[in-house]
Short mmCIF file of C-alpha atoms and ligand atoms in Angstrom, two decimals:
data_model
loop_
_atom_site.label_atom_id
_atom_site.label_comp_id
_atom_site.label_asym_id
_atom_site.label_seq_id
_atom_site.Cartn_x
_atom_site.Cartn_y
_atom_site.Cartn_z
CA MET A 1 58.50 -38.01 -37.22
CA ALA A 2 56.33 -37.09 -34.00
CA ALA A 3 53.46 -39.31 -33.20
CA SER A 4 50.10 -38.31 -34.39
CA VAL A 5 46.77 -38.91 -32.63
CA SER A 6 43.37 -38.65 -34.12
CA THR A 7 41.22 -37.83 -31.34
CA GLN A 8 41.79 -35.89 -27.79
CA SER A 9 44.57 -36.32 -25.68
CA LEU A 10 44.65 -38.16 -22.28
CA GLY A 11 44.59 -36.73 -18.76
CA GLN A 12 40.98 -35.30 -19.01
CA PRO A 13 38.04 -36.07 -16.52
CA LEU A 14 36.10 -38.98 -17.39
CA GLY A 15 33.33 -37.79 -19.66
CA ASP A 16 30.44 -39.82 -21.06
CA ASP A 17 32.15 -40.74 -24.13
CA GLN A 18 35.15 -42.10 -21.89
CA ARG A 19 32.78 -43.99 -19.70
CA PHE A 20 32.10 -46.33 -22.76
CA GLY A 21 35.49 -46.21 -24.17
CA LEU A 22 37.37 -43.63 -26.17
CA SER A 23 38.45 -44.80 -29.69
CA ARG A 24 41.67 -43.51 -30.96
CA HIS A 25 44.20 -43.99 -33.54
CA VAL A 26 47.94 -43.21 -33.28
CA VAL A 27 50.69 -43.28 -35.80
CA LEU A 28 53.87 -43.87 -34.00
CA PRO A 29 57.31 -43.55 -35.92
CA GLY A 30 58.85 -46.67 -34.79
CA PRO A 31 60.66 -48.36 -36.12
CA LEU A 32 59.52 -51.65 -34.70
CA ARG A 33 62.23 -54.32 -35.12
CA LEU A 34 60.30 -57.53 -36.00
CA ASP A 35 61.40 -61.11 -34.96
CA GLY A 36 61.30 -61.84 -38.66
CA GLY A 37 64.05 -59.40 -39.16
CA GLY A 38 62.50 -56.57 -40.77
CA LEU A 39 61.53 -53.01 -39.52
CA LEU A 40 57.91 -51.82 -39.32
CA SER A 41 57.72 -47.84 -39.61
CA PRO A 42 55.42 -46.15 -38.93
CA VAL A 43 53.58 -48.20 -36.63
CA GLU A 44 49.73 -47.42 -36.53
CA ILE A 45 47.80 -48.62 -33.65
CA GLY A 46 43.88 -48.35 -33.31
CA TYR A 47 43.14 -48.65 -29.33
CA GLU A 48 40.53 -47.74 -26.66
CA THR A 49 40.89 -46.40 -23.11
CA TYR A 50 38.54 -46.50 -20.12
CA GLY A 51 38.90 -44.64 -17.02
CA THR A 52 41.89 -42.46 -16.17
CA LEU A 53 45.60 -43.00 -15.19
CA ASN A 54 45.80 -42.23 -11.44
CA ALA A 55 48.75 -39.82 -9.98
CA ASP A 56 51.30 -42.57 -9.41
CA GLY A 57 50.27 -44.50 -12.64
CA SER A 58 49.65 -47.69 -10.79
CA ASN A 59 46.27 -48.47 -12.10
CA ALA A 60 46.76 -49.29 -15.68
CA ILE A 61 45.49 -52.78 -17.06
CA LEU A 62 46.32 -53.70 -20.42
CA ILE A 63 43.67 -56.11 -22.21
CA CYS A 64 44.87 -58.18 -24.95
CA HIS A 65 42.48 -59.54 -27.45
CA ALA A 66 41.98 -62.88 -29.50
CA LEU A 67 42.65 -63.79 -32.99
CA THR A 68 39.66 -61.97 -34.37
CA GLY A 69 38.96 -59.43 -31.67
CA ASP A 70 39.48 -55.86 -31.46
CA GLN A 71 40.03 -52.84 -29.14
CA HIS A 72 36.26 -52.48 -28.47
CA VAL A 73 36.43 -54.44 -25.41
CA ALA A 74 33.69 -52.81 -23.47
CA SER A 75 32.11 -50.38 -26.01
CA PRO A 76 29.73 -51.16 -29.02
CA HIS A 77 31.51 -52.04 -32.29
CA PRO A 78 31.30 -48.92 -34.30
CA ARG A 79 30.23 -50.78 -37.47
CA THR A 80 27.92 -53.82 -36.09
CA GLY A 81 26.85 -51.94 -32.98
CA LYS A 82 27.24 -55.18 -30.98
CA PRO A 83 28.30 -54.72 -27.59
CA GLY A 84 32.07 -55.04 -26.59
CA TRP A 85 33.38 -58.46 -26.41
CA TRP A 86 34.28 -58.59 -22.77
CA THR A 87 31.69 -56.63 -21.26
CA ARG A 88 31.16 -59.57 -18.70
CA LEU A 89 34.49 -58.71 -17.18
CA VAL A 90 35.06 -55.08 -18.10
CA GLY A 91 32.94 -52.16 -17.00
CA GLU A 92 31.28 -50.35 -14.13
CA GLY A 93 31.04 -52.59 -11.11
CA LYS A 94 33.10 -55.31 -12.92
CA PRO A 95 36.36 -56.95 -11.94
CA ILE A 96 38.25 -54.62 -14.32
CA ASP A 97 36.42 -51.05 -13.69
CA PRO A 98 36.97 -47.85 -15.32
CA ALA A 99 36.07 -46.18 -11.96
CA ARG A 100 39.26 -47.82 -10.44
CA HIS A 101 41.44 -48.72 -13.36
CA PHE A 102 42.94 -47.13 -16.49
CA ILE A 103 41.97 -49.71 -19.04
CA ILE A 104 43.88 -49.80 -22.34
CA CYS A 105 42.81 -52.30 -25.32
CA SER A 106 44.70 -52.06 -28.63
CA ASN A 107 44.15 -53.77 -31.86
CA VAL A 108 47.13 -55.88 -32.75
CA ILE A 109 49.54 -55.21 -35.38
CA GLY A 110 48.58 -57.51 -38.44
CA SER A 111 44.93 -56.87 -37.76
CA CYS A 112 42.46 -54.79 -39.64
CA MET A 113 40.64 -52.58 -36.92
CA GLY A 114 42.95 -49.56 -37.07
CA SER A 115 46.41 -51.12 -36.64
CA SER A 116 49.19 -51.52 -39.17
CA GLY A 117 48.37 -54.69 -41.17
CA PRO A 118 48.15 -56.11 -44.73
CA ALA A 119 45.20 -53.64 -45.52
CA THR A 120 46.84 -50.44 -44.45
CA ILE A 121 49.01 -48.40 -46.69
CA ASP A 122 52.69 -49.16 -47.25
CA PRO A 123 54.11 -45.49 -47.19
CA SER A 124 56.84 -46.55 -49.65
CA THR A 125 54.21 -47.47 -52.40
CA ALA A 126 51.31 -45.50 -51.30
CA GLU A 127 49.23 -48.85 -51.60
CA PRO A 128 48.05 -51.35 -49.14
CA TRP A 129 50.65 -53.66 -47.89
CA ALA A 130 48.80 -56.77 -48.88
CA MET A 131 51.10 -59.90 -48.80
CA ARG A 132 54.23 -57.61 -48.68
CA PHE A 133 53.37 -56.89 -45.10
CA PRO A 134 56.07 -58.58 -42.98
CA VAL A 135 55.33 -61.63 -41.12
CA ILE A 136 54.81 -60.75 -37.47
CA THR A 137 55.04 -62.92 -34.19
CA ILE A 138 53.02 -62.57 -30.83
CA ARG A 139 56.39 -60.75 -29.32
CA ASP A 140 56.17 -58.14 -32.11
CA MET A 141 52.39 -57.34 -31.25
CA VAL A 142 53.56 -56.95 -27.79
CA ARG A 143 56.58 -54.74 -28.50
CA ALA A 144 53.96 -52.51 -30.51
CA GLN A 145 51.90 -52.51 -27.35
CA ALA A 146 54.87 -51.32 -25.43
CA MET A 147 55.31 -48.66 -27.81
CA LEU A 148 51.75 -47.65 -27.35
CA LEU A 149 52.21 -47.52 -23.68
CA ASP A 150 55.37 -45.42 -23.85
CA HIS A 151 53.25 -42.97 -25.97
CA LEU A 152 50.44 -42.95 -23.36
CA GLY A 153 52.94 -42.36 -20.40
CA VAL A 154 52.27 -45.65 -18.65
CA GLY A 155 55.43 -47.25 -17.28
CA GLN A 156 54.32 -50.24 -15.42
CA LEU A 157 51.14 -52.16 -15.71
CA LYS A 158 49.17 -53.27 -12.62
CA ALA A 159 48.13 -56.15 -14.75
CA VAL A 160 48.06 -57.40 -18.51
CA VAL A 161 45.02 -59.74 -18.87
CA GLY A 162 43.99 -61.70 -22.00
CA GLY A 163 42.24 -64.80 -23.23
CA SER A 164 43.14 -67.07 -26.14
CA MET A 165 45.71 -65.23 -28.31
CA GLY A 166 45.22 -62.49 -25.80
CA GLY A 167 46.59 -64.79 -23.01
CA MET A 168 49.53 -65.49 -25.21
CA GLN A 169 50.22 -61.83 -25.55
CA ALA A 170 49.76 -61.50 -21.75
CA ILE A 171 52.38 -64.15 -20.93
CA ASN A 172 54.83 -62.94 -23.67
CA TRP A 173 54.49 -59.35 -21.91
CA ALA A 174 55.48 -60.99 -18.64
CA ALA A 175 58.46 -62.71 -20.20
CA THR A 176 59.64 -59.83 -22.46
CA PHE A 177 58.96 -57.00 -20.18
CA PRO A 178 58.89 -58.48 -16.62
CA GLU A 179 59.88 -55.15 -14.99
CA ARG A 180 56.64 -53.42 -16.54
CA VAL A 181 54.07 -56.11 -15.57
CA ARG A 182 53.12 -56.56 -11.79
CA ALA A 183 50.54 -59.20 -12.65
CA CYS A 184 49.65 -61.41 -15.49
CA VAL A 185 46.36 -63.29 -16.07
CA MET A 186 46.35 -65.71 -18.95
CA VAL A 187 42.96 -67.28 -19.78
CA ALA A 188 42.05 -70.29 -22.10
CA SER A 189 45.52 -70.17 -23.70
CA THR A 190 48.91 -71.82 -24.11
CA ALA A 191 52.55 -70.91 -24.19
CA ARG A 192 52.99 -72.60 -27.54
CA HIS A 193 50.92 -73.84 -30.64
CA SER A 194 50.41 -77.37 -30.82
CA ALA A 195 50.70 -79.20 -34.29
CA GLN A 196 46.85 -79.79 -34.15
CA ASN A 197 46.38 -76.09 -33.60
CA ILE A 198 48.68 -75.51 -36.62
CA ALA A 199 46.73 -78.14 -38.49
CA PHE A 200 43.51 -76.29 -38.19
CA HIS A 201 44.79 -72.80 -39.10
CA GLU A 202 46.41 -74.41 -42.30
CA VAL A 203 43.11 -75.60 -43.27
CA GLY A 204 41.77 -72.08 -42.87
CA ARG A 205 44.64 -70.54 -44.70
CA GLN A 206 44.33 -72.87 -47.62
CA ALA A 207 40.57 -72.13 -47.86
CA ILE A 208 41.52 -68.39 -48.39
CA MET A 209 44.37 -69.17 -50.70
CA ALA A 210 42.42 -71.52 -52.74
CA ASP A 211 39.51 -68.75 -53.42
CA PRO A 212 40.27 -67.29 -56.76
CA LYS A 213 39.35 -63.85 -55.50
CA TRP A 214 42.26 -63.88 -53.12
CA ARG A 215 44.60 -63.05 -56.07
CA SER A 216 47.73 -63.70 -54.06
CA GLY A 217 46.54 -61.16 -51.61
CA ALA A 218 45.99 -58.23 -53.77
CA TYR A 219 42.36 -57.96 -53.99
CA TYR A 220 41.86 -54.73 -52.05
CA GLU A 221 41.14 -52.64 -55.05
CA SER A 222 38.66 -55.04 -56.64
CA ASN A 223 36.39 -54.40 -53.72
CA ASP A 224 35.57 -58.15 -54.25
CA PRO A 225 37.72 -60.01 -51.35
CA PRO A 226 37.78 -63.80 -50.97
CA ALA A 227 34.87 -63.99 -48.94
CA ALA A 228 33.94 -67.65 -49.77
CA GLY A 229 37.38 -68.79 -48.56
CA LEU A 230 37.32 -66.58 -45.50
CA ALA A 231 34.01 -67.77 -44.51
CA VAL A 232 35.12 -71.50 -44.82
CA ALA A 233 38.20 -70.67 -42.85
CA ARG A 234 36.04 -69.17 -40.09
CA MET A 235 33.83 -72.04 -39.97
CA ALA A 236 36.64 -74.77 -39.62
CA ALA A 237 38.01 -72.54 -36.76
CA HIS A 238 34.83 -71.79 -35.10
CA ILE A 239 34.32 -75.62 -34.56
CA THR A 240 37.50 -75.65 -32.55
CA TYR A 241 36.13 -72.75 -30.18
CA LEU A 242 32.96 -74.93 -29.06
CA SER A 243 32.67 -78.30 -27.37
CA GLU A 244 31.13 -81.49 -28.59
CA ALA A 245 28.83 -81.48 -25.79
CA GLY A 246 27.82 -77.73 -26.23
CA LEU A 247 27.14 -78.24 -29.95
CA THR A 248 25.10 -81.39 -29.20
CA GLU A 249 23.02 -79.40 -26.57
CA LYS A 250 22.51 -76.53 -28.79
CA PHE A 251 21.69 -78.21 -32.05
CA GLY A 252 21.83 -81.87 -31.67
CA ARG A 253 20.74 -83.62 -35.08
CA ARG A 254 18.00 -81.30 -35.37
CA LEU A 255 16.93 -79.82 -38.80
CA GLN A 256 16.95 -76.17 -39.71
CA ALA A 257 13.33 -75.07 -40.16
CA ARG A 258 12.60 -73.33 -43.64
CA PRO A 259 9.53 -71.77 -45.12
CA ASP A 260 9.70 -74.09 -48.00
CA ARG A 261 9.23 -77.23 -46.25
CA PRO A 262 7.62 -78.38 -42.79
CA ASP A 263 9.99 -78.91 -40.16
CA GLY A 264 11.48 -82.27 -39.98
CA ALA A 265 11.58 -83.01 -43.78
CA LYS A 266 15.04 -83.60 -45.04
CA SER A 267 15.78 -82.13 -48.56
CA PHE A 268 18.19 -85.19 -49.32
CA GLY A 269 20.33 -82.50 -51.06
CA PHE A 270 23.11 -80.08 -49.88
CA ASP A 271 21.25 -77.19 -48.63
CA ALA A 272 21.98 -76.50 -44.90
CA ASP A 273 19.45 -79.24 -43.58
CA PHE A 274 20.92 -79.36 -40.04
CA GLN A 275 20.87 -76.42 -37.62
CA VAL A 276 24.41 -77.02 -37.09
CA GLU A 277 25.19 -76.24 -40.76
CA SER A 278 22.98 -73.33 -40.96
CA TYR A 279 24.76 -71.96 -37.85
CA LEU A 280 28.32 -72.46 -38.94
CA ARG A 281 27.18 -70.77 -42.35
CA HIS A 282 25.96 -67.88 -40.47
CA GLN A 283 29.21 -67.51 -38.45
CA GLY A 284 31.30 -67.64 -41.55
CA LEU A 285 29.18 -65.29 -43.48
CA SER A 286 28.96 -62.94 -40.52
CA PHE A 287 32.70 -63.03 -40.01
CA VAL A 288 33.60 -61.76 -43.62
CA ASP A 289 31.64 -58.53 -43.00
CA ARG A 290 34.11 -57.62 -40.20
CA PHE A 291 37.39 -59.12 -41.03
CA ASP A 292 40.18 -59.08 -43.60
CA ALA A 293 41.16 -62.22 -45.22
CA ASN A 294 44.91 -61.24 -45.45
CA SER A 295 44.87 -60.28 -41.54
CA TYR A 296 43.56 -63.77 -40.96
CA LEU A 297 46.49 -65.32 -42.74
CA TYR A 298 49.07 -63.05 -40.81
CA ILE A 299 47.56 -63.41 -37.34
CA THR A 300 47.10 -67.26 -37.68
CA ARG A 301 50.69 -67.35 -38.76
CA ALA A 302 51.76 -65.51 -35.77
CA LEU A 303 49.91 -67.89 -33.53
CA ASP A 304 51.61 -70.76 -35.09
CA TYR A 305 54.93 -69.50 -34.66
CA PHE A 306 54.25 -68.89 -31.02
CA ASP A 307 56.49 -70.91 -28.76
CA LEU A 308 57.61 -69.02 -25.57
CA ALA A 309 60.00 -71.76 -24.54
CA GLU A 310 61.85 -71.36 -28.00
CA GLU A 311 62.17 -67.56 -27.33
CA HIS A 312 63.94 -68.29 -24.07
CA GLY A 313 66.51 -71.22 -24.89
CA GLY A 314 64.15 -73.89 -25.29
CA LEU A 315 63.17 -73.96 -21.53
CA LEU A 316 59.82 -72.25 -20.69
CA ALA A 317 61.01 -71.86 -17.12
CA ASN A 318 63.81 -69.54 -18.39
CA ALA A 319 61.12 -67.20 -19.58
CA PHE A 320 60.27 -66.61 -15.94
CA ARG A 321 63.30 -66.89 -13.82
CA GLY A 322 63.76 -64.06 -11.21
CA THR A 323 60.39 -62.36 -12.22
CA ALA A 324 58.39 -60.45 -9.41
CA THR A 325 55.33 -60.79 -11.78
CA ARG A 326 52.24 -62.60 -10.15
CA PHE A 327 50.48 -64.94 -12.38
CA CYS A 328 46.95 -66.23 -12.58
CA ILE A 329 46.36 -69.06 -15.12
CA VAL A 330 42.78 -70.13 -15.96
CA SER A 331 41.72 -72.96 -18.22
CA PHE A 332 38.22 -74.58 -19.05
CA ASP A 333 37.48 -78.28 -18.69
CA THR A 334 35.86 -78.25 -22.28
CA ASP A 335 38.54 -76.25 -24.18
CA TRP A 336 40.23 -78.66 -26.57
CA LEU A 337 41.80 -76.10 -28.50
CA TYR A 338 44.12 -75.10 -25.64
CA PRO A 339 43.34 -77.89 -23.13
CA THR A 340 44.19 -77.64 -19.44
CA SER A 341 47.35 -79.56 -19.96
CA GLU A 342 48.71 -76.59 -21.67
CA SER A 343 47.84 -74.29 -18.65
CA ARG A 344 49.56 -76.91 -16.37
CA SER A 345 52.66 -76.75 -18.45
CA VAL A 346 52.84 -73.12 -17.87
CA VAL A 347 52.28 -73.31 -14.38
CA GLN A 348 54.94 -76.13 -13.93
CA ALA A 349 57.46 -73.77 -15.75
CA LEU A 350 56.31 -70.92 -13.18
CA ASN A 351 56.67 -73.02 -10.35
CA ALA A 352 60.28 -74.27 -11.49
CA ALA A 353 61.06 -70.68 -12.00
CA GLY A 354 60.08 -69.81 -8.37
CA ALA A 355 57.36 -67.30 -9.64
CA ALA A 356 54.13 -66.63 -7.71
CA ALA A 357 51.33 -68.60 -9.45
CA SER A 358 47.70 -69.44 -8.98
CA PHE A 359 46.09 -71.68 -11.31
CA VAL A 360 42.29 -72.85 -11.84
CA GLU A 361 40.54 -75.10 -14.21
CA LEU A 362 37.05 -74.01 -14.36
CA SER A 363 34.06 -76.09 -15.50
CA SER A 364 32.17 -74.88 -18.51
CA PRO A 365 30.07 -76.66 -21.05
CA TYR A 366 31.20 -73.92 -23.65
CA GLY A 367 34.59 -75.14 -24.74
CA HIS A 368 37.26 -72.55 -25.82
CA ASP A 369 35.02 -69.67 -26.20
CA ALA A 370 33.72 -70.12 -22.57
CA PHE A 371 36.12 -67.15 -21.74
CA LEU A 372 34.06 -64.92 -23.78
CA LEU A 373 30.67 -66.12 -22.24
CA GLU A 374 28.86 -66.33 -19.09
CA ALA A 375 31.56 -67.44 -16.55
CA PRO A 376 30.93 -65.77 -13.11
CA GLU A 377 33.52 -68.05 -11.39
CA MET A 378 36.17 -66.62 -13.94
CA ASN A 379 35.18 -63.18 -12.93
CA ARG A 380 35.51 -64.21 -9.34
CA VAL A 381 38.94 -65.60 -9.83
CA ILE A 382 40.15 -62.56 -11.72
CA ASP A 383 38.57 -60.12 -9.34
CA GLY A 384 40.00 -61.81 -6.36
CA PHE A 385 43.63 -61.88 -8.08
CA LEU A 386 43.45 -58.22 -9.23
CA ARG A 387 42.53 -57.13 -5.73
CA ALA A 388 45.30 -59.25 -3.82
CA GLU A 389 48.03 -57.09 -4.80
CA SER A 390 50.03 -55.88 -1.79
C1 ACO B 1 38.30 -61.53 -27.90
C2 ACO B 1 37.68 -62.08 -29.05
O1 ACO B 1 37.70 -63.35 -29.21
S1 ACO B 1 36.68 -60.85 -30.00
C3 ACO B 1 35.66 -62.07 -31.03
C4 ACO B 1 34.70 -63.01 -30.37
N1 ACO B 1 33.81 -62.63 -31.27
C5 ACO B 1 33.48 -63.71 -32.27
O2 ACO B 1 34.26 -64.31 -32.47
C6 ACO B 1 32.26 -63.44 -32.87
C7 ACO B 1 31.75 -64.95 -33.20
N2 ACO B 1 31.01 -65.58 -32.10
C8 ACO B 1 31.60 -66.34 -31.32
O3 ACO B 1 32.69 -66.45 -31.19
C9 ACO B 1 30.79 -66.80 -30.27
O4 ACO B 1 29.52 -67.14 -31.12
C10 ACO B 1 30.50 -66.20 -28.97
C11 ACO B 1 31.32 -66.80 -28.05
C12 ACO B 1 31.16 -64.52 -29.07
C13 ACO B 1 29.08 -65.74 -28.72
O5 ACO B 1 28.38 -67.02 -28.32
P1 ACO B 1 26.99 -67.24 -28.21
O6 ACO B 1 26.47 -65.93 -27.39
O7 ACO B 1 26.72 -68.65 -27.51
O8 ACO B 1 26.26 -67.12 -29.47
P2 ACO B 1 26.15 -68.09 -30.82
O9 ACO B 1 27.52 -68.86 -30.89
O10 ACO B 1 24.85 -68.86 -30.21
O11 ACO B 1 25.86 -67.26 -32.00
C14 ACO B 1 24.53 -66.49 -32.15
C15 ACO B 1 24.57 -66.25 -33.53
O12 ACO B 1 24.33 -67.40 -34.19
C16 ACO B 1 23.05 -67.31 -34.85
N3 ACO B 1 22.44 -68.63 -34.88
C17 ACO B 1 22.11 -69.50 -33.93
N4 ACO B 1 21.63 -70.64 -34.31
C18 ACO B 1 21.46 -70.61 -35.88
C19 ACO B 1 20.96 -71.33 -36.80
N5 ACO B 1 20.48 -72.55 -36.66
N6 ACO B 1 21.07 -70.89 -38.10
C20 ACO B 1 21.69 -69.81 -38.23
N7 ACO B 1 22.06 -68.89 -37.35
C21 ACO B 1 21.96 -69.30 -36.24
C22 ACO B 1 22.09 -66.43 -34.12
O13 ACO B 1 21.16 -65.68 -34.80
C23 ACO B 1 23.19 -65.45 -33.58
O14 ACO B 1 23.46 -64.64 -34.70
P3 ACO B 1 24.32 -63.14 -34.66
O15 ACO B 1 25.34 -63.21 -33.82
O16 ACO B 1 24.48 -62.51 -35.93
O17 ACO B 1 23.10 -62.22 -33.79
N1 HSE B 2 36.18 -66.74 -30.83
C1 HSE B 2 37.65 -65.96 -30.44
C2 HSE B 2 38.43 -67.10 -30.15
C3 HSE B 2 39.73 -67.27 -30.95
O1 HSE B 2 40.64 -67.61 -30.01
C4 HSE B 2 38.03 -65.29 -31.64
O2 HSE B 2 37.63 -65.35 -32.63
O3 HSE B 2 38.98 -64.60 -31.65
#
């Protein structure tokens, strides 16, 4: 089966639409051999590109997204209209710039923004996969991206860049396809999920599965998804993306103003009295508008299974021995989801393997989500690292 692409082909001059990212969807024949033992075929991938691949194919940068991210890294989300999620780093005049780089960002398999996942159609039944979709790993996501790069004619990457789960993909890229990656940037991330990381995800998964509307994952036809469970999952997870100091500064113990009572009066009930409660409810509710509950189960599972050392005989340094890839590792001092100690472990392994590595811990009040927010130091570090290539 030949690959089919739903929009125009590559290699054309940068037009207005491309400056803002060109959304594409490709169906690759596969099969993709999965770590869990199965085969995925075909492999659907939703992706965006910005800029043009240069004549010697040396300017391609792959950007990998986080758990609930998508391919719309620097262009407005087609449904919500919100700006791309990394416009601080990616765009004209930014460290990753379509005027200089050919930028690719693809939705991971398992997700729900155009790539194969539980909500897409299983060709053998002509119905959504739902929970019959195979369990996938971070390395499976990376292998699917490698198939996409083959399809796009991109042999070697100037760099692979990602934050959070995107950082896990980036480092997995460098370990799985070292010859295809000249530089790797891992931000606010880790080489393995800790017991605490797994524990938080299990709370979220159980919230979804405990929602009667989940129906063992077979809710697509009902048009009535397990929104309450997914919202609670997001609320619990969102707390881990923030810092204690950031929450205190933003909300403290302040009460939520409401039309039916003067500011400052407690309800002595279970309404969202505190601003922080109201905020979390808003985060939970707005999330269910843009994300699929089954995808949340599959991607959190992929994160929990992630242990790069385990993929390389139990020793993290083995993942990088003999590599020519340069690494840039960035952590944030208030990130308690993937704390600096996790980044240091990666740097130690890179040093033990003799790999070229730079590491910086940045100061930010924003916790884990600092990588998505105003972080001029992060931009300077990544810009310097990407320009330093000899
Ligand atoms: C690679 C990726 O990760 S892509 C996915 C990233 N994006 C997301 O995850 C979306 C969810 N949001 C987040 O993760 C984070 O909020 C960030 C990092 C993206 C944005 O952070 P900030 O700019 O600081 O926004 P903040 O966290 O304050 O949230 C603002 C929202 O909360 C709402 N809000 C703020 N205070 C309150 C309150 N007291 N009650 C109710 N809602 C409130 C705002 O109205 C705003 O709503 P909107 O987003 O619908 O416009
Ligand atoms: N806020 C980001 C961080 C998770 O790592 C997301 O939802 O994907």
